[in-house]
Amino acid sequence: MKQLTLLIVLVVLYCLPMQAQPGKGVRWSHDGQAYFKATPAGIEVYPLSGATATVKVPAAAFNGLPIRDFYFSADEKKLLLYTNAKKVWRYETRGDYWVLDIATGKLQQLGKGKPASSLMFAKLSPDGTKAAYVSEHNIFVEDLQSGNTTALTTDGTRRFINGTFDWAYEEEFGCRDGFRWSPDGKQIAYWQIDATKIRDFLMINNTDSIYSFTVPVEYPKAGESPSACRIGVADIRTAKTTWMQVPGDQQQHYIPRMEWVPGKNALIIQQLNRKQNESKVMLCDAATGKVRSLYEEKDSAWIDVKSRWDDDNIAGWDFIRNGKSFIWVSEEDGWRHLYNVNMEDSKVTLLTPGNYDVISIAKIDEANNTIYFAASPENPTQQYLYKVLLTGGKAERITPANQPGTHEYKISPYSNWAIHDFSNAVTYPVNENLQLPAHKSSTNAVMNAISKAGNAPNKPEFFDITTVDGVTMTGWMSKPANFDPAKKYPVVFYVYGEPAGATSLDAIGAGRNFLYDGDMAADGYIYVTIDNRGTPLPKGRQWRKSIYRKVGLINARDQAMGAQALMKKYSFIDPERVAVWGWSGGGSMTLNLLFQYPDIYKTGIAIAAVGNELTYDNIYQERYMGLPQENREDFVKGSPITYARNLKGNLLYIHGTGDDNVHYQNAEMLLNELIKYNRQFQFMAYPNRTHSISEGPGTFEHLSTLYTNYLRTHCEPGGK
């Protein structure tokens, strides 16, 4: 059972465009030679050398509080503990915080008089004498010695938000923690979000009370203006705020990034216009609020912010030379590359020339004049560690050539150690500590795991397929057990197909269907995925952005033509038994394939789909589709409900009624269209479940059983 549960978790992580929980980063020791980890024994120190772990802070010191997360002060003399965590939309970002003085043993709760589990993003001041946090949409600073608390803001409400963000900013930019201590600890810079003009979307809870009640979400739909946003700097001593004089209409622009500039009483921010195709980096004088433009960028489609390529992490700014310049990621030359932006004269220098994409920055090692980054120039389904000189030049691969798959590196503060995580389609996740830049491991855990998995049965086969449109796509295929090429087998396509995620990665989860109750290979199914244009593979800007204003059209055609090309190439695929399924954007894709290409796809299972693109949030939908006020017809053409009348095959549609992300109204709009044209289908609503349909006892088992039974009934398994 443990292995099954682990597999489900891993496949969800790798195959669905889910986001990672905040606060998951490594807690490095001050000297960079070890990392800290919370265990039942307390906070333990794990040397990167592999030496035995020791207890730094015993659990008894904090009365055995169940620790959700923790942070040490810069001098490691104080320990900030996060416990009793509760969800805010998707993530557990509010709870209780405690501070432990390690030398004296004093343990004190922050915000003691405030409601339980109401504190968010507590942070110790740079000198460790104070703590700041958000509670009920206001920002507070608490003196750790006296316990006195100062409110830096007092006007916060559910719709007027200080120090954190509204639903759309969190979901689409990865913005959650909305304040920053100044380096000298005398000021706090923060976001203020004014959602008072945003209409509430009302979800209905029919199950937790005899009388139903509504659950409001401030949710700007496509075509609606976003929340207004501004940046303030609060003086800790006076509690007075100086507002930054950022140009432009506050409700027609976004400010997804803001940090303090090292060594200056200044902020650096990134502002996007509403269409998100114009980006401006600006410097803000914290004392006067005056702002000047530093670097501007435009794109005919859209511009991705840091969280889109940095594992949903929007925080931080990659400064070098003591804040005199910074490293910037841009697709200006057609590939995602690294640039050095000089803050004194705004000169921009390309650092990673070549026809390949930088996937993400792993570490900037200024002491050794090196930038470590992830890339995979030869195979877009994989990921490896590269390095380049800080002055730019030819990239050098660090990951050994005999370790094919997906690699991630968490590099220590001084860049001489890394925690190396690895998996591929047949190798379960494994990690090891290794030394850089030699990539030397004392345990060889990754190589041993690769060798052990080398003879795994029923390996998924990776392929390239070219369609009649001349589009070449990557994918994988998992064949049935005891495969006989002379027989014809049913095929199940797993799809997503939007800019938020790729499915053809060479990582654990490839070839596995976490929702199927049983063994698809043993039952005689072929399982396939293909990544169409518009997915975030490292194949260049044109690949990713060709989907602009064509979501629901170009991606659906790529999938359909890819399926046709596969069936033409492989005679063992039975064209009469073709099924497709997906979740969220993949659910939308499933509907579009069933409705737009009914002669190809015979059975579909769509979960939590956007049936009408006009119902989804403005940040996501307008980024990829433009503004409905200007090109509404594109939204209509890309929406599955437009083609619902064309349904010929078998459809199972599933949605949670408490979905705050893709609202349940999508299900009812779709049902109305199908009913209008007398199209028969099966429908399952999960009461009060969210987008993940994970809440409540028995939910996953029920969903898995429903999915499996429907597939077996309408797409008969086995070779013929």
mmCIF file of C-alpha atoms in Angstrom, residues 97 109-114 118-123 131-136 138-144 147-150 152-153 162-163 179 181 188:
data_model
loop_
_atom_site.group_PDB
_atom_site.id
_atom_site.type_symbol
_atom_site.label_atom_id
_atom_site.label_comp_id
_atom_site.label_asym_id
_atom_site.label_seq_id
_atom_site.Cartn_x
_atom_site.Cartn_y
_atom_site.Cartn_z
ATOM 1 C CA TYR A 97 4.466 30.700 14.781
ATOM 2 C CA GLN A 109 4.354 32.371 20.563
ATOM 3 C CA LEU A 110 4.014 35.208 18.076
ATOM 4 C CA GLY A 111 0.706 37.037 17.817
ATOM 5 C CA LYS A 112 -0.500 35.357 20.963
ATOM 6 C CA GLY A 113 -3.747 37.329 21.174
ATOM 7 C CA LYS A 114 -4.683 36.786 17.555
ATOM 8 C CA SER A 118 -4.142 33.276 11.474
ATOM 9 C CA LEU A 119 -0.477 34.235 11.055
ATOM 10 C CA MET A 120 1.156 34.162 7.631
ATOM 11 C CA PHE A 121 4.759 34.361 6.382
ATOM 12 C CA ALA A 122 6.388 35.266 9.704
ATOM 13 C CA LYS A 123 10.021 36.340 9.295
ATOM 14 C CA ALA A 131 9.483 39.293 13.885
ATOM 15 C CA ALA A 132 7.019 40.455 11.259
ATOM 16 C CA TYR A 133 3.933 38.642 10.046
ATOM 17 C CA VAL A 134 0.562 39.044 8.369
ATOM 18 C CA SER A 135 -2.656 38.362 10.245
ATOM 19 C CA GLU A 136 -6.148 38.973 8.904
ATOM 20 C CA ASN A 138 -2.645 43.373 8.039
ATOM 21 C CA ILE A 139 1.104 43.463 8.756
ATOM 22 C CA PHE A 140 2.496 43.436 12.295
ATOM 23 C CA VAL A 141 5.951 43.733 13.839
ATOM 24 C CA GLU A 142 6.587 42.158 17.233
ATOM 25 C CA ASP A 143 9.539 42.944 19.493
ATOM 26 C CA LEU A 144 10.838 39.610 20.761
ATOM 27 C CA GLY A 147 6.487 41.301 23.275
ATOM 28 C CA ASN A 148 5.126 44.660 22.113
ATOM 29 C CA THR A 149 3.369 44.539 18.753
ATOM 30 C CA THR A 150 3.067 47.367 16.227
ATOM 31 C CA LEU A 152 2.084 48.635 10.226
ATOM 32 C CA THR A 153 -1.293 48.520 8.475
ATOM 33 C CA ASN A 162 -1.756 43.930 2.904
ATOM 34 C CA GLY A 163 1.318 41.718 2.832
ATOM 35 C CA PHE A 179 6.361 41.649 2.353
ATOM 36 C CA TRP A 181 12.376 43.194 5.536
ATOM 37 C CA ILE A 188 9.325 46.660 5.508
#
